[in-house]
C-alpha positions as a Python dict, from the first residue, in 0.01 Angstrom:
ca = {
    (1, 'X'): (0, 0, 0),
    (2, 'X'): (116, 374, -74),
    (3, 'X'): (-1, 590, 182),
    (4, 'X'): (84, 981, 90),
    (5, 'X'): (155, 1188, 382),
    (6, 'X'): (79, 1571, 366),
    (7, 'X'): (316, 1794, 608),
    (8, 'X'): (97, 2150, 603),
    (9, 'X'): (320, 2292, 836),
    (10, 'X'): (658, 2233, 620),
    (11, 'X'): (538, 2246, 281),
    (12, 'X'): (634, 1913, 228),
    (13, 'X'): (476, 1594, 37),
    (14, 'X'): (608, 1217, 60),
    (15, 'X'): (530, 896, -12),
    (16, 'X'): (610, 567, 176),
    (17, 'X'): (451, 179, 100),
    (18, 'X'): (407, -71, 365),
    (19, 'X'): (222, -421, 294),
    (20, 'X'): (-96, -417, 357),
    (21, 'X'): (-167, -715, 632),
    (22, 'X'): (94, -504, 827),
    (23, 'X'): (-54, -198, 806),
    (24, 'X'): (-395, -334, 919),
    (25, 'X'): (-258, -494, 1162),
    (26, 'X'): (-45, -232, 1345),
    (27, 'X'): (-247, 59, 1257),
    (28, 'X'): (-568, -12, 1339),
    (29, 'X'): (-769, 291, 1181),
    (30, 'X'): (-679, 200, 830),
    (31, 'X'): (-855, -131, 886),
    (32, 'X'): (-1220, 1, 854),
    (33, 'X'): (-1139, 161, 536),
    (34, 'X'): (-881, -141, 389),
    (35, 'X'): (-1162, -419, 250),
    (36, 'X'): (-1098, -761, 256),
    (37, 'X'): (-1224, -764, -114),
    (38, 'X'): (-866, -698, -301),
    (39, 'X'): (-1028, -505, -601),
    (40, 'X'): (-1152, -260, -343),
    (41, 'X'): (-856, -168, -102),
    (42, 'X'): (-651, -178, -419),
    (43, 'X'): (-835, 123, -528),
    (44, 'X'): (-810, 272, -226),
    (45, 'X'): (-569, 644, -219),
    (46, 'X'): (-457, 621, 146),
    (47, 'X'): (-351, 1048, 220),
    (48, 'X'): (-261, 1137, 576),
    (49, 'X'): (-203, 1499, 694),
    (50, 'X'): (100, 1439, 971),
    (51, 'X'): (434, 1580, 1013),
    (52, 'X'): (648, 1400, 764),
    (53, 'X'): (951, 1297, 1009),
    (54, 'X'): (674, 1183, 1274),
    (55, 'X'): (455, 971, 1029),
    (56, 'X'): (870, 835, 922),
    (57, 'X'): (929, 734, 1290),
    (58, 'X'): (602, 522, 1273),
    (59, 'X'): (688, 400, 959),
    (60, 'X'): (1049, 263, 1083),
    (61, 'X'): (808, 144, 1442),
    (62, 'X'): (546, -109, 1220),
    (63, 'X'): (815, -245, 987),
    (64, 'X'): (1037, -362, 1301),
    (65, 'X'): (872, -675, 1255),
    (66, 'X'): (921, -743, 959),
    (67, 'X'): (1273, -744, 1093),
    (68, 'X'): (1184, -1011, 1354),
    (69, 'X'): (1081, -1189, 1063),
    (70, 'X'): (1418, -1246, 938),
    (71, 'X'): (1323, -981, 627),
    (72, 'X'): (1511, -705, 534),
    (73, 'X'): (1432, -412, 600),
    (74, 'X'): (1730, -124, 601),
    (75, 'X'): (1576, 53, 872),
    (76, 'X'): (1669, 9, 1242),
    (77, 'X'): (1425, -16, 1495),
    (78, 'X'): (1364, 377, 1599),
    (79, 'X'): (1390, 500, 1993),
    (80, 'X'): (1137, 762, 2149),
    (81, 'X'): (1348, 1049, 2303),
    (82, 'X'): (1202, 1366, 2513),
    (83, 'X'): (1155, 1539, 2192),
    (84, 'X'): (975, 1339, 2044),
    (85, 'X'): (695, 1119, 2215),
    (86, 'X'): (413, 1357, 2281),
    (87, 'X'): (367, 1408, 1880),
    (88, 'X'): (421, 1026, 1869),
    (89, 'X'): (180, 928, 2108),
    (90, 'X'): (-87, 1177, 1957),
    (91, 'X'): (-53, 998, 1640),
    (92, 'X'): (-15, 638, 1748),
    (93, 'X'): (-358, 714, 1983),
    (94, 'X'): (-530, 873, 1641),
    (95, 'X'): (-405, 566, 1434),
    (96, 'X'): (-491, 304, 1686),
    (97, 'X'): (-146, 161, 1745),
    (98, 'X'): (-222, 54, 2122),
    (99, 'X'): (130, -117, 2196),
    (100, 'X'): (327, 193, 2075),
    (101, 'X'): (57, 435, 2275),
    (102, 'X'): (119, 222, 2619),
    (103, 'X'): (535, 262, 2477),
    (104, 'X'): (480, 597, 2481),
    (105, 'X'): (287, 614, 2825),
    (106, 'X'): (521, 414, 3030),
    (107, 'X'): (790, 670, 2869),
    (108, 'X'): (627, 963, 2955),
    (109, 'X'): (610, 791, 3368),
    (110, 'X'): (992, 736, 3325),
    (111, 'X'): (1075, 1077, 3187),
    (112, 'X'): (834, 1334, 3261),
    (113, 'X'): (1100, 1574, 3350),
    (114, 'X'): (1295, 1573, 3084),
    (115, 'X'): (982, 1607, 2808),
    (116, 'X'): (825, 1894, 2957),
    (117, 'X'): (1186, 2077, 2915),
    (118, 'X'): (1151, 2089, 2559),
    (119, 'X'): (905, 2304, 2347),
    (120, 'X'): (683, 1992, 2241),
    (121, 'X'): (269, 2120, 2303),
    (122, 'X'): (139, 1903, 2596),
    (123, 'X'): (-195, 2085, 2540),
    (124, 'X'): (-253, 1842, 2256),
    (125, 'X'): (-292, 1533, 2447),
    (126, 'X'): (-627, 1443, 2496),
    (127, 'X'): (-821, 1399, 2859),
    (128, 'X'): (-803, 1029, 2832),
    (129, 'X'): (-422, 1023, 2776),
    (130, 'X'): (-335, 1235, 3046),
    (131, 'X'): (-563, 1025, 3257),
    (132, 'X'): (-379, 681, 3166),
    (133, 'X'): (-27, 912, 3230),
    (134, 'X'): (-175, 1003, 3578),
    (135, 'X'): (-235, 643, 3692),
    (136, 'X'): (121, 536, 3658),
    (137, 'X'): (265, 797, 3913),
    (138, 'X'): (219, 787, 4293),
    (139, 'X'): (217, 1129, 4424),
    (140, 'X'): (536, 1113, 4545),
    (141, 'X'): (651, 1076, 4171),
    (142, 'X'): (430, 1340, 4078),
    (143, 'X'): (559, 1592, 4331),
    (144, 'X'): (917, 1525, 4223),
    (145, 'X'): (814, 1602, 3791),
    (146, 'X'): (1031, 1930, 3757),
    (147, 'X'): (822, 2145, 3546),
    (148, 'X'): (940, 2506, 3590),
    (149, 'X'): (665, 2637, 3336),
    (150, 'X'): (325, 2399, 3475),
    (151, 'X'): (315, 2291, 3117),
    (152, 'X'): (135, 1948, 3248),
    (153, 'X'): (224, 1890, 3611),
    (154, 'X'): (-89, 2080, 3689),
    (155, 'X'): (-319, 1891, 3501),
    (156, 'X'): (-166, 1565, 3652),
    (157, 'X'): (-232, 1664, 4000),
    (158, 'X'): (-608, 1775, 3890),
    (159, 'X'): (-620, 1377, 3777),
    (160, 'X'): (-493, 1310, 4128),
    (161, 'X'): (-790, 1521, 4284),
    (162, 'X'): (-1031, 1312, 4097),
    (163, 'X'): (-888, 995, 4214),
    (164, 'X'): (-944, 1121, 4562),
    (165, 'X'): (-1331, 1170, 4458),
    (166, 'X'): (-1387, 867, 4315),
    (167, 'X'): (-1611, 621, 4469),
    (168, 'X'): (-1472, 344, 4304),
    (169, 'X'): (-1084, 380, 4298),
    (170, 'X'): (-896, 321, 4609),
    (171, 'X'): (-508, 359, 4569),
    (172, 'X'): (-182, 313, 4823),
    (173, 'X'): (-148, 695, 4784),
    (174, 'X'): (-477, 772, 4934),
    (175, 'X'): (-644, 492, 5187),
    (176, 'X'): (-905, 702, 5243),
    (177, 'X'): (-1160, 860, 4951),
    (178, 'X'): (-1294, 1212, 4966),
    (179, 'X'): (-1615, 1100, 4827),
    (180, 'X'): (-1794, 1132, 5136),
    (181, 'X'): (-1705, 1434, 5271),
    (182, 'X'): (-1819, 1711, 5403),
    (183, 'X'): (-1817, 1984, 5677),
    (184, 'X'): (-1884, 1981, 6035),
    (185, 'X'): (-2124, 2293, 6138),
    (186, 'X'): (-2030, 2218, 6485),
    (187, 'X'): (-1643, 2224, 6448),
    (188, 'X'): (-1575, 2354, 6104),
    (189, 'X'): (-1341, 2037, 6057),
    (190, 'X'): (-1362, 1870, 5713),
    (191, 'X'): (-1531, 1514, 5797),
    (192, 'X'): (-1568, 1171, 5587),
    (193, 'X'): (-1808, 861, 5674),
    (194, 'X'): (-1424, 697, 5770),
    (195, 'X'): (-1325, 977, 6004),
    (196, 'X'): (-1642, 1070, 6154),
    (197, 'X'): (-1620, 875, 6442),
    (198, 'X'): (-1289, 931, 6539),
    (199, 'X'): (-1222, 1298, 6513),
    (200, 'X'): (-1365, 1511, 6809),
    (201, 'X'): (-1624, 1748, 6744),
    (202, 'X'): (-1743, 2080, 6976),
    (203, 'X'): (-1821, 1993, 7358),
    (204, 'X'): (-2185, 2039, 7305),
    (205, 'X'): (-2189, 1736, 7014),
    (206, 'X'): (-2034, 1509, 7305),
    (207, 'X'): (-2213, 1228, 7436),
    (208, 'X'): (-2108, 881, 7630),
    (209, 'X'): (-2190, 571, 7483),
    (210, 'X'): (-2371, 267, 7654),
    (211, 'X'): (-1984, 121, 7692),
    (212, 'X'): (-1892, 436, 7910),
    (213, 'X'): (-1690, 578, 7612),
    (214, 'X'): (-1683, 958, 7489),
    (215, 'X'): (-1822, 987, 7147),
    (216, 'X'): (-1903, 1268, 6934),
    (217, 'X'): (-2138, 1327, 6651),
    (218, 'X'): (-2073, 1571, 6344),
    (219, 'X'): (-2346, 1780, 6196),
    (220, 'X'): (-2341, 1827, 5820),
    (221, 'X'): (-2339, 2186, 5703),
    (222, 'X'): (-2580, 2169, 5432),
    (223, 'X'): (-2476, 2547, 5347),
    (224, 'X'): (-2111, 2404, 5244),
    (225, 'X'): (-2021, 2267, 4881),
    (226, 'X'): (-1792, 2110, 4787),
    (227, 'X'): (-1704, 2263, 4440),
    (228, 'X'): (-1652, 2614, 4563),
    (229, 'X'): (-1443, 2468, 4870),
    (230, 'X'): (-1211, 2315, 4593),
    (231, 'X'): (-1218, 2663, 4403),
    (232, 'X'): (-1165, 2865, 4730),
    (233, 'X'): (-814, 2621, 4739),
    (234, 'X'): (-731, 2724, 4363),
    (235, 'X'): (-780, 3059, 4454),
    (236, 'X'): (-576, 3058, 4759),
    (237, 'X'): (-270, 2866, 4721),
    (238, 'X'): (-230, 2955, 4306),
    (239, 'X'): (-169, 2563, 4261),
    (240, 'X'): (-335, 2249, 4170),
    (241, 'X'): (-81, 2057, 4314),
    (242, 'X'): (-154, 2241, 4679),
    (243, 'X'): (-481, 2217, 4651),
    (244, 'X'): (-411, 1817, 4619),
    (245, 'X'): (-247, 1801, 4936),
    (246, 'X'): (-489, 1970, 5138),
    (247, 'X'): (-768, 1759, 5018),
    (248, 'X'): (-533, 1466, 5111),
    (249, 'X'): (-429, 1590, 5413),
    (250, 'X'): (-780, 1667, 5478),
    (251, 'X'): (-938, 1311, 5434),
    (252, 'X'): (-656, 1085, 5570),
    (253, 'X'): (-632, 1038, 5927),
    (254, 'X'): (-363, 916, 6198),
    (255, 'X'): (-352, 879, 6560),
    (256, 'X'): (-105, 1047, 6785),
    (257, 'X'): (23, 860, 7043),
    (258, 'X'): (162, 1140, 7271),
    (259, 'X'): (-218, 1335, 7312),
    (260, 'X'): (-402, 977, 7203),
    (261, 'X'): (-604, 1180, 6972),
    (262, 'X'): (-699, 1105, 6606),
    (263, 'X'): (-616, 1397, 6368),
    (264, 'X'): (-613, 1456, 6004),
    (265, 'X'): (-290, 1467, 5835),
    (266, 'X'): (-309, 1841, 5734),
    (267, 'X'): (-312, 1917, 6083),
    (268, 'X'): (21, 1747, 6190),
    (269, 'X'): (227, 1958, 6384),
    (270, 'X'): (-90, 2096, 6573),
    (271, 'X'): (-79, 1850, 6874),
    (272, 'X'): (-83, 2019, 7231),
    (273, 'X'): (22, 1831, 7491),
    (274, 'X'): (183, 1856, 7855),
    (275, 'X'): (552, 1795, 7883),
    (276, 'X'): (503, 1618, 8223),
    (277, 'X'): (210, 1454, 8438),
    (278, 'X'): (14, 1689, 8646),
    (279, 'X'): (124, 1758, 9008),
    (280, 'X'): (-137, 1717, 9304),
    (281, 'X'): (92, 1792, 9555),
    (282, 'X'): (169, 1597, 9839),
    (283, 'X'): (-185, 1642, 10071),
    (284, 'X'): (-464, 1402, 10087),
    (285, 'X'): (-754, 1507, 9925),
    (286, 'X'): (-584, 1728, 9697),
    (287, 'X'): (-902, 1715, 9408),
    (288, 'X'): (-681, 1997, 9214),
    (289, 'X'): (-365, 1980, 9020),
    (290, 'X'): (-147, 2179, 8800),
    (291, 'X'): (33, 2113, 8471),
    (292, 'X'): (413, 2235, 8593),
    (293, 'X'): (445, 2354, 8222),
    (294, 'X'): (160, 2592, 8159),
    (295, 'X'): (-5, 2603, 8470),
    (296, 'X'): (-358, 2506, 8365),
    (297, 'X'): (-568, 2346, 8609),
    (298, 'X'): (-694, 2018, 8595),
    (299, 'X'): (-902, 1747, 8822),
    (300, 'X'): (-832, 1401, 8850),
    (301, 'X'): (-1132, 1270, 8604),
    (302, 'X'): (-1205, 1486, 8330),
    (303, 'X'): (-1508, 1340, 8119),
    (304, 'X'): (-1433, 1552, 7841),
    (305, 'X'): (-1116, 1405, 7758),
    (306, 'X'): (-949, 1806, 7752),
}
């Protein structure tokens, strides 16, 4: 088959043949329009508007195995580099060639820092590419893509935000989902049907249990949304990738050991506790004691838990 390629952008017009079978076979769009009946495909004029060195690298990709064949075929296998695999992958999505598109996925996971350094267009890659892309990093790999102009880093992290929203994807990056949250009137904390019975709420949501136990129970703002919490973030910290990690930190919980309190990860660094035990001096019947550190006052049972 002779398939003529167009190049709009330089001016330029060639031709290059490639056997039929093979073409079918590795690029997949031609084969609705190639018909098994040979008077028909043989009449087909096969015209492709694509830069001419790109549509060349494909070429040299599908006749690699006619190589493996023991053929001859002067061409040597090509390699994707930086500056090259976004216009490749654009093209081998468009013509169906799903091996090379998953080549040039795991590539763009290996090397993401190095491709957005040169001047390819990463605006051209379609939502479902960039969402394939975003599921091979972790966001530890994502947070380490250098990308001094937020040519795609951005819209990576965005992918990462709807991970955390989606009911039915759990990752190791995020235990817990953000699907179910929402905002405590009482406390103002960010709440999820995970955390909600382990983070404290106000003092006047506190009740004890049949067991004896301090509980507390959140009340849903229904004034709150969700959407313009997510666009308050934008707003405030200029940065998708921000705004990721104080969703995350917002959602995923630990416990501290030192106050024996539950807290959301965003809030590390917040605990307050008391260097040393509290001193009730050395009288009987002391019902009082004091923190040496601070001072504050405290009895010997405190239902609250403060």
């Amino acid at each position: 088959m002779v398939i003529h390629v167009c190049d709009e952008s330089k001016n330029l017009k060639q031709d290059f043949t490639c056997p039929r079978d093979l073409l079918i076979r590795e690029m997949r769009y031609f084969a609705e329009y190639l018909s098994v009946e040979a008077q028909r495909w043989e009449e087909v004029d096969i015209s492709v508007h694509c830069d001419v060195q790109i549509f060349d690298w494909l070429m040299k990709y599908v006749k690699k195995g006619l190589m493996e064949k023991g053929k001859k075929v002067d061409e040597k296998p090509p390699k994707l580099e930086p500056n090259n695999v976004i216009s490749i992958l654009i093209s081998s999505d468009f013509l169906k060639m799903d091996n090379l598109v998953n080549d040039c996925i795991s590539f763009c996971h290996e090397n993401m820092s190095a491709i957005v350094s040169t001047p390819c267009n990463m605006n051209c890659i379609n939502d479902k590419l960039v969402t394939r892309i975003s599921e091979l990093f972790n966001h530890n790999e994502l947070d380490e893509v250098k990308d001094r102009k937020d040519k795609f880093k951005s819209k990576l992290f965005c992918k990462k935000i709807e991970e955390l929203f989606d009911p039915n994807k759990t990752t190791i990056c995020s235990p817990a989902s953000a699907c179910t949250m929402y905002r405590c009137s009482a406390c103002h904390r960010l709440i999820t049907q995970e955390s909600q019975e382990r983070l404290r709420c106000a003092l006047s949501r506190m009740t004890i249990d049949h067991r004896g136990r301090v509980t507390f129970s959140h009340v849903r703002d229904p004034n709150w949304d969700v959407n313009e919490y997510i666009q308050g973030l934008r707003e405030k910290f200029k940065s998708w990738r921000d705004v990721y990690w104080r969703l995350w930190g917002s959602v995923n919980i630990l416990y501290c050991y030192r106050c024996g309190e539950y807290f959301p990860c965003c809030e590390l660094g917040h605990c307050r506790y008391h260097t040393s035990s509290a001193d009730f001096g050395s009288h009987k019947g002391t019902i009082v004691g004091v923190y040496p550190c601070c001072q504050q006052r405290v009895l010997p049972f405190d239902p609250t838990g403060q």
